[in-house]
Amino acid sequence: MDIAVVGRNTEVPERFRQHLEEKLSKVEQFAPRAQRVEVELTHERNPRLADRSERVELTVLDRGPTVRAEASAGDRYAALDLATAKLLERLRRVRDRRKDHHGRRDTTPVDVPAPEPVVEEEAPELPTVPVAPTEPGVAVEAQLGDSPVVVRQKLHEATPMTVDQALYQMELVGHPFYLFIDEDTGQPCAVYHRHGWTYGVIRLNTVVAPAPAGES
């Protein structure tokens, strides 16, 4: 399992990289087929946000659904602990759902090989004009002129699914909403969190045409 680290407005010391590798070694206990974990560390320079100036985002790329978690704190070690706890809980839910789906327990041994060394990747210089992404799963960012505002875009494959499946996917990535195509109506939809434990669904009054026969 590869671990790729990107630091934004911050450097990643060797001591923290080693700690990060140790924490993420638990990922394979719940997702033995995980191919890559992407880690993004962001330092917020605004002094008013000192109590949550360190943000850690974790994304597990597996053969199944993408699982994501993030957390912020005044210390990056604390932020990593919070994000890792969320991530492992979501990975556990995916594993348990697979068990229920197949009607048998997962026999994958808990003893798994140690992860590959952490690879630190430099964050590219951001363009100043947003451009629509063309490669699925790859985020494209742009800074709006001279302002500190950064716009991130990502292209996703739109596999039709039910509302229940969309809610499940939303919980796995930790977002307050999730876009999808309703497999029953063909409408573009978005599920989102409301107050408490209630959810909402927004539907566009249009239908996405299915791909011609022989195309995926």
PDB file of C-alpha atoms in Angstrom:
ATOM      1  CA  MET A   1       0.000   0.000   0.000  1.00  0.00           C
ATOM      2  CA  ASP A   2       1.443   3.342  -1.069  1.00  0.00           C
ATOM      3  CA  ILE A   3       1.160   6.438   1.105  1.00  0.00           C
ATOM      4  CA  ALA A   4       1.442   9.781  -0.682  1.00  0.00           C
ATOM      5  CA  VAL A   5       1.709  13.017   1.312  1.00  0.00           C
ATOM      6  CA  VAL A   6       1.100  16.550   0.102  1.00  0.00           C
ATOM      7  CA  GLY A   7       1.754  19.581   2.303  1.00  0.00           C
ATOM      8  CA  ARG A   8       0.011  22.880   1.619  1.00  0.00           C
ATOM      9  CA  ASN A   9       1.456  25.989   3.266  1.00  0.00           C
ATOM     10  CA  THR A  10       3.556  23.665   5.405  1.00  0.00           C
ATOM     11  CA  GLU A  11       6.467  21.231   5.407  1.00  0.00           C
ATOM     12  CA  VAL A  12       6.245  17.620   6.573  1.00  0.00           C
ATOM     13  CA  PRO A  13       9.025  16.756   9.060  1.00  0.00           C
ATOM     14  CA  GLU A  14      10.528  13.255   9.022  1.00  0.00           C
ATOM     15  CA  ARG A  15       9.277  12.627  12.549  1.00  0.00           C
ATOM     16  CA  PHE A  16       5.694  13.317  11.533  1.00  0.00           C
ATOM     17  CA  ARG A  17       6.005  11.160   8.399  1.00  0.00           C
ATOM     18  CA  GLN A  18       7.123   8.230  10.552  1.00  0.00           C
ATOM     19  CA  HIS A  19       4.219   8.808  12.944  1.00  0.00           C
ATOM     20  CA  LEU A  20       1.862   9.013   9.967  1.00  0.00           C
ATOM     21  CA  GLU A  21       3.105   5.700   8.587  1.00  0.00           C
ATOM     22  CA  GLU A  22       2.587   4.039  11.959  1.00  0.00           C
ATOM     23  CA  LYS A  23      -0.973   5.343  12.288  1.00  0.00           C
ATOM     24  CA  LEU A  24      -1.971   4.367   8.750  1.00  0.00           C
ATOM     25  CA  SER A  25      -0.575   0.844   9.094  1.00  0.00           C
ATOM     26  CA  LYS A  26      -3.947  -0.008  10.679  1.00  0.00           C
ATOM     27  CA  VAL A  27      -5.744   0.748   7.408  1.00  0.00           C
ATOM     28  CA  GLU A  28      -4.833  -2.649   5.958  1.00  0.00           C
ATOM     29  CA  GLN A  29      -6.520  -4.403   8.877  1.00  0.00           C
ATOM     30  CA  PHE A  30      -9.860  -3.153   7.538  1.00  0.00           C
ATOM     31  CA  ALA A  31      -8.983  -2.733   3.842  1.00  0.00           C
ATOM     32  CA  PRO A  32      -6.356  -5.336   2.876  1.00  0.00           C
ATOM     33  CA  ARG A  33      -6.887  -4.538  -0.830  1.00  0.00           C
ATOM     34  CA  ALA A  34      -6.228  -0.826  -0.400  1.00  0.00           C
ATOM     35  CA  GLN A  35      -3.791   0.353  -3.046  1.00  0.00           C
ATOM     36  CA  ARG A  36      -3.018   3.889  -1.924  1.00  0.00           C
ATOM     37  CA  VAL A  37      -3.674   6.360   0.869  1.00  0.00           C
ATOM     38  CA  GLU A  38      -3.513  10.022  -0.055  1.00  0.00           C
ATOM     39  CA  VAL A  39      -2.692  12.397   2.784  1.00  0.00           C
ATOM     40  CA  GLU A  40      -3.067  16.152   2.546  1.00  0.00           C
ATOM     41  CA  LEU A  41      -1.761  18.394   5.323  1.00  0.00           C
ATOM     42  CA  THR A  42      -2.862  22.017   5.309  1.00  0.00           C
ATOM     43  CA  HIS A  43      -1.758  24.833   7.585  1.00  0.00           C
ATOM     44  CA  GLU A  44      -4.239  27.681   7.986  1.00  0.00           C
ATOM     45  CA  ARG A  45      -2.340  30.953   8.364  1.00  0.00           C
ATOM     46  CA  ASN A  46      -5.278  32.968   9.699  1.00  0.00           C
ATOM     47  CA  PRO A  47      -4.488  33.604  13.417  1.00  0.00           C
ATOM     48  CA  ARG A  48      -8.223  33.654  14.180  1.00  0.00           C
ATOM     49  CA  LEU A  49      -8.323  29.951  13.305  1.00  0.00           C
ATOM     50  CA  ALA A  50      -5.417  28.947  15.551  1.00  0.00           C
ATOM     51  CA  ASP A  51      -7.491  26.285  17.334  1.00  0.00           C
ATOM     52  CA  ARG A  52      -8.032  24.481  13.998  1.00  0.00           C
ATOM     53  CA  SER A  53      -5.082  25.704  11.995  1.00  0.00           C
ATOM     54  CA  GLU A  54      -3.859  22.184  11.141  1.00  0.00           C
ATOM     55  CA  ARG A  55      -6.070  20.124   8.824  1.00  0.00           C
ATOM     56  CA  VAL A  56      -5.461  16.506   7.833  1.00  0.00           C
ATOM     57  CA  GLU A  57      -7.342  14.873   4.952  1.00  0.00           C
ATOM     58  CA  LEU A  58      -7.079  11.112   4.383  1.00  0.00           C
ATOM     59  CA  THR A  59      -8.364   9.289   1.298  1.00  0.00           C
ATOM     60  CA  VAL A  60      -8.170   5.520   0.822  1.00  0.00           C
ATOM     61  CA  LEU A  61      -8.241   4.309  -2.774  1.00  0.00           C
ATOM     62  CA  ASP A  62      -9.495   0.732  -2.837  1.00  0.00           C
ATOM     63  CA  ARG A  63     -11.068  -1.577  -5.381  1.00  0.00           C
ATOM     64  CA  GLY A  64     -14.346  -0.777  -3.695  1.00  0.00           C
ATOM     65  CA  PRO A  65     -15.732   2.620  -2.675  1.00  0.00           C
ATOM     66  CA  THR A  66     -13.384   5.508  -1.946  1.00  0.00           C
ATOM     67  CA  VAL A  67     -13.294   6.224   1.782  1.00  0.00           C
ATOM     68  CA  ARG A  68     -12.309   9.646   3.088  1.00  0.00           C
ATOM     69  CA  ALA A  69     -11.961  11.467   6.403  1.00  0.00           C
ATOM     70  CA  GLU A  70     -10.653  14.814   7.553  1.00  0.00           C
ATOM     71  CA  ALA A  71     -10.200  16.693  10.800  1.00  0.00           C
ATOM     72  CA  SER A  72      -8.809  19.987  12.065  1.00  0.00           C
ATOM     73  CA  ALA A  73      -7.100  20.903  15.332  1.00  0.00           C
ATOM     74  CA  GLY A  74      -4.540  23.291  16.727  1.00  0.00           C
ATOM     75  CA  ASP A  75      -1.899  20.543  16.522  1.00  0.00           C
ATOM     76  CA  ARG A  76      -1.313  18.300  13.479  1.00  0.00           C
ATOM     77  CA  TYR A  77      -0.817  15.213  15.630  1.00  0.00           C
ATOM     78  CA  ALA A  78      -4.225  15.751  17.218  1.00  0.00           C
ATOM     79  CA  ALA A  79      -5.775  16.388  13.797  1.00  0.00           C
ATOM     80  CA  LEU A  80      -4.230  13.155  12.501  1.00  0.00           C
ATOM     81  CA  ASP A  81      -5.605  11.185  15.454  1.00  0.00           C
ATOM     82  CA  LEU A  82      -9.112  12.538  14.841  1.00  0.00           C
ATOM     83  CA  ALA A  83      -8.995  11.948  11.084  1.00  0.00           C
ATOM     84  CA  THR A  84      -7.585   8.430  11.489  1.00  0.00           C
ATOM     85  CA  ALA A  85     -10.306   7.482  13.981  1.00  0.00           C
ATOM     86  CA  LYS A  86     -12.993   8.617  11.525  1.00  0.00           C
ATOM     87  CA  LEU A  87     -11.290   6.818   8.650  1.00  0.00           C
ATOM     88  CA  LEU A  88     -10.947   3.488  10.465  1.00  0.00           C
ATOM     89  CA  GLU A  89     -14.581   3.615  11.575  1.00  0.00           C
ATOM     90  CA  ARG A  90     -15.731   4.160   7.986  1.00  0.00           C
ATOM     91  CA  LEU A  91     -13.473   1.389   6.725  1.00  0.00           C
ATOM     92  CA  ARG A  92     -14.930  -0.909   9.374  1.00  0.00           C
ATOM     93  CA  ARG A  93     -18.430  -0.103   8.103  1.00  0.00           C
ATOM     94  CA  VAL A  94     -17.381  -0.989   4.553  1.00  0.00           C
ATOM     95  CA  ARG A  95     -15.908  -4.295   5.738  1.00  0.00           C
ATOM     96  CA  ASP A  96     -19.030  -5.152   7.757  1.00  0.00           C
ATOM     97  CA  ARG A  97     -21.269  -4.262   4.818  1.00  0.00           C
ATOM     98  CA  ARG A  98     -19.281  -6.671   2.625  1.00  0.00           C
ATOM     99  CA  LYS A  99     -19.702  -9.380   5.248  1.00  0.00           C
ATOM    100  CA  ASP A 100     -23.469  -8.852   5.294  1.00  0.00           C
ATOM    101  CA  HIS A 101     -23.601  -8.786   1.495  1.00  0.00           C
ATOM    102  CA  HIS A 102     -21.754 -12.077   1.068  1.00  0.00           C
ATOM    103  CA  GLY A 103     -23.369 -13.753   4.065  1.00  0.00           C
ATOM    104  CA  ARG A 104     -20.082 -14.855   5.567  1.00  0.00           C
ATOM    105  CA  ARG A 105     -17.291 -13.478   7.677  1.00  0.00           C
ATOM    106  CA  ASP A 106     -14.193 -11.922   6.146  1.00  0.00           C
ATOM    107  CA  THR A 107     -11.354 -14.418   6.615  1.00  0.00           C
ATOM    108  CA  THR A 108      -8.618 -11.946   5.720  1.00  0.00           C
ATOM    109  CA  PRO A 109      -5.911 -12.235   8.410  1.00  0.00           C
ATOM    110  CA  VAL A 110      -5.342  -9.224  10.606  1.00  0.00           C
ATOM    111  CA  ASP A 111      -1.577  -9.672  10.415  1.00  0.00           C
ATOM    112  CA  VAL A 112      -0.704  -7.759   7.269  1.00  0.00           C
ATOM    113  CA  PRO A 113       2.594  -6.553   5.794  1.00  0.00           C
ATOM    114  CA  ALA A 114       3.883  -3.157   6.822  1.00  0.00           C
ATOM    115  CA  PRO A 115       2.956  -0.324   4.433  1.00  0.00           C
ATOM    116  CA  GLU A 116       5.366   0.984   1.841  1.00  0.00           C
ATOM    117  CA  PRO A 117       7.488   3.998   2.826  1.00  0.00           C
ATOM    118  CA  VAL A 118       5.730   7.327   2.876  1.00  0.00           C
ATOM    119  CA  VAL A 119       6.282   9.361  -0.272  1.00  0.00           C
ATOM    120  CA  GLU A 120       6.156  13.126   0.064  1.00  0.00           C
ATOM    121  CA  GLU A 121       4.816  14.923  -2.991  1.00  0.00           C
ATOM    122  CA  GLU A 122       5.218  18.639  -3.572  1.00  0.00           C
ATOM    123  CA  ALA A 123       2.045  20.605  -4.116  1.00  0.00           C
ATOM    124  CA  PRO A 124       2.037  22.121  -7.621  1.00  0.00           C
ATOM    125  CA  GLU A 125       1.812  25.865  -8.145  1.00  0.00           C
ATOM    126  CA  LEU A 126      -1.832  26.792  -8.598  1.00  0.00           C
ATOM    127  CA  PRO A 127      -3.162  28.473 -11.771  1.00  0.00           C
ATOM    128  CA  THR A 128      -5.259  31.616 -11.332  1.00  0.00           C
ATOM    129  CA  VAL A 129      -8.132  30.621 -13.657  1.00  0.00           C
ATOM    130  CA  PRO A 130     -10.355  27.595 -12.832  1.00  0.00           C
ATOM    131  CA  VAL A 131     -10.310  24.958 -15.580  1.00  0.00           C
ATOM    132  CA  ALA A 132     -12.704  21.999 -15.695  1.00  0.00           C
ATOM    133  CA  PRO A 133     -10.969  18.673 -14.912  1.00  0.00           C
ATOM    134  CA  THR A 134     -10.769  15.986 -17.596  1.00  0.00           C
ATOM    135  CA  GLU A 135      -9.341  13.004 -15.697  1.00  0.00           C
ATOM    136  CA  PRO A 136     -11.683  11.179 -13.263  1.00  0.00           C
ATOM    137  CA  GLY A 137     -10.555  11.168  -9.647  1.00  0.00           C
ATOM    138  CA  VAL A 138      -7.835  13.794 -10.098  1.00  0.00           C
ATOM    139  CA  ALA A 139      -8.459  17.098  -8.312  1.00  0.00           C
ATOM    140  CA  VAL A 140      -7.793  20.351 -10.158  1.00  0.00           C
ATOM    141  CA  GLU A 141      -7.256  23.503  -8.110  1.00  0.00           C
ATOM    142  CA  ALA A 142      -6.984  27.152  -8.996  1.00  0.00           C
ATOM    143  CA  GLN A 143      -6.515  30.329  -6.985  1.00  0.00           C
ATOM    144  CA  LEU A 144      -8.906  33.123  -7.876  1.00  0.00           C
ATOM    145  CA  GLY A 145      -6.597  35.879  -9.061  1.00  0.00           C
ATOM    146  CA  ASP A 146      -4.682  37.465  -6.194  1.00  0.00           C
ATOM    147  CA  SER A 147      -7.260  36.430  -3.602  1.00  0.00           C
ATOM    148  CA  PRO A 148      -6.635  33.639  -1.054  1.00  0.00           C
ATOM    149  CA  VAL A 149      -9.701  31.759  -2.366  1.00  0.00           C
ATOM    150  CA  VAL A 150      -8.868  28.331  -3.814  1.00  0.00           C
ATOM    151  CA  VAL A 151     -11.372  26.454  -5.989  1.00  0.00           C
ATOM    152  CA  ARG A 152     -11.016  22.669  -6.167  1.00  0.00           C
ATOM    153  CA  GLN A 153     -12.770  20.619  -8.845  1.00  0.00           C
ATOM    154  CA  LYS A 154     -12.876  16.861  -9.319  1.00  0.00           C
ATOM    155  CA  LEU A 155     -14.456  14.715 -12.036  1.00  0.00           C
ATOM    156  CA  HIS A 156     -16.295  11.600 -10.810  1.00  0.00           C
ATOM    157  CA  GLU A 157     -17.751   8.605 -12.599  1.00  0.00           C
ATOM    158  CA  ALA A 158     -21.557   8.787 -12.341  1.00  0.00           C
ATOM    159  CA  THR A 159     -22.651   5.197 -11.709  1.00  0.00           C
ATOM    160  CA  PRO A 160     -26.468   5.089 -11.277  1.00  0.00           C
ATOM    161  CA  MET A 161     -27.519   4.115  -7.763  1.00  0.00           C
ATOM    162  CA  THR A 162     -30.427   4.228  -5.334  1.00  0.00           C
ATOM    163  CA  VAL A 163     -30.989   6.927  -2.719  1.00  0.00           C
ATOM    164  CA  ASP A 164     -29.995   4.458   0.008  1.00  0.00           C
ATOM    165  CA  GLN A 165     -26.697   3.715  -1.733  1.00  0.00           C
ATOM    166  CA  ALA A 166     -26.031   7.439  -2.198  1.00  0.00           C
ATOM    167  CA  LEU A 167     -26.567   8.071   1.529  1.00  0.00           C
ATOM    168  CA  TYR A 168     -24.109   5.267   2.310  1.00  0.00           C
ATOM    169  CA  GLN A 169     -21.507   6.730  -0.054  1.00  0.00           C
ATOM    170  CA  MET A 170     -21.993  10.188   1.463  1.00  0.00           C
ATOM    171  CA  GLU A 171     -21.233   8.863   4.932  1.00  0.00           C
ATOM    172  CA  LEU A 172     -18.083   7.094   3.701  1.00  0.00           C
ATOM    173  CA  VAL A 173     -16.531  10.235   2.229  1.00  0.00           C
ATOM    174  CA  GLY A 174     -17.659  12.416   5.142  1.00  0.00           C
ATOM    175  CA  HIS A 175     -19.298  15.069   2.987  1.00  0.00           C
ATOM    176  CA  PRO A 176     -22.517  16.935   3.888  1.00  0.00           C
ATOM    177  CA  PHE A 177     -23.907  16.082   0.425  1.00  0.00           C
ATOM    178  CA  TYR A 178     -23.455  13.556  -2.384  1.00  0.00           C
ATOM    179  CA  LEU A 179     -24.238  13.881  -6.104  1.00  0.00           C
ATOM    180  CA  PHE A 180     -25.499  10.857  -8.044  1.00  0.00           C
ATOM    181  CA  ILE A 181     -27.758   9.605 -10.834  1.00  0.00           C
ATOM    182  CA  ASP A 182     -30.952   7.919  -9.609  1.00  0.00           C
ATOM    183  CA  GLU A 183     -31.012   4.457 -11.178  1.00  0.00           C
ATOM    184  CA  ASP A 184     -34.834   4.394 -11.187  1.00  0.00           C
ATOM    185  CA  THR A 185     -35.550   7.790 -12.746  1.00  0.00           C
ATOM    186  CA  GLY A 186     -32.272   8.699 -14.470  1.00  0.00           C
ATOM    187  CA  GLN A 187     -32.401  12.129 -12.793  1.00  0.00           C
ATOM    188  CA  PRO A 188     -29.301  13.912 -11.452  1.00  0.00           C
ATOM    189  CA  CYS A 189     -29.804  14.110  -7.671  1.00  0.00           C
ATOM    190  CA  ALA A 190     -28.075  15.225  -4.499  1.00  0.00           C
ATOM    191  CA  VAL A 191     -28.637  13.820  -1.025  1.00  0.00           C
ATOM    192  CA  TYR A 192     -27.667  16.022   1.914  1.00  0.00           C
ATOM    193  CA  HIS A 193     -27.745  16.271   5.686  1.00  0.00           C
ATOM    194  CA  ARG A 194     -30.598  18.183   7.301  1.00  0.00           C
ATOM    195  CA  HIS A 195     -31.137  18.810  11.001  1.00  0.00           C
ATOM    196  CA  GLY A 196     -30.455  15.915  13.343  1.00  0.00           C
ATOM    197  CA  TRP A 197     -30.656  12.507  11.681  1.00  0.00           C
ATOM    198  CA  THR A 198     -32.776  13.556   8.731  1.00  0.00           C
ATOM    199  CA  TYR A 199     -31.710  13.798   5.104  1.00  0.00           C
ATOM    200  CA  GLY A 200     -32.926  15.585   1.999  1.00  0.00           C
ATOM    201  CA  VAL A 201     -32.887  14.795  -1.722  1.00  0.00           C
ATOM    202  CA  ILE A 202     -32.677  17.438  -4.473  1.00  0.00           C
ATOM    203  CA  ARG A 203     -33.617  16.313  -7.984  1.00  0.00           C
ATOM    204  CA  LEU A 204     -33.077  18.088 -11.287  1.00  0.00           C
ATOM    205  CA  ASN A 205     -36.059  18.049 -13.633  1.00  0.00           C
ATOM    206  CA  THR A 206     -34.135  16.340 -16.424  1.00  0.00           C
ATOM    207  CA  VAL A 207     -33.049  12.824 -17.332  1.00  0.00           C
ATOM    208  CA  VAL A 208     -29.514  11.773 -18.154  1.00  0.00           C
ATOM    209  CA  ALA A 209     -29.595   9.727 -21.345  1.00  0.00           C
ATOM    210  CA  PRO A 210     -28.123   6.230 -20.967  1.00  0.00           C
ATOM    211  CA  ALA A 211     -24.951   5.382 -22.908  1.00  0.00           C
ATOM    212  CA  PRO A 212     -25.504   3.703 -26.303  1.00  0.00           C
ATOM    213  CA  ALA A 213     -25.293  -0.097 -26.379  1.00  0.00           C
ATOM    214  CA  GLY A 214     -21.701  -1.306 -26.267  1.00  0.00           C
ATOM    215  CA  GLU A 215     -20.383   1.826 -24.470  1.00  0.00           C
ATOM    216  CA  SER A 216     -19.605   2.092 -20.799  1.00  0.00           C
TER     217      SER A 216
END
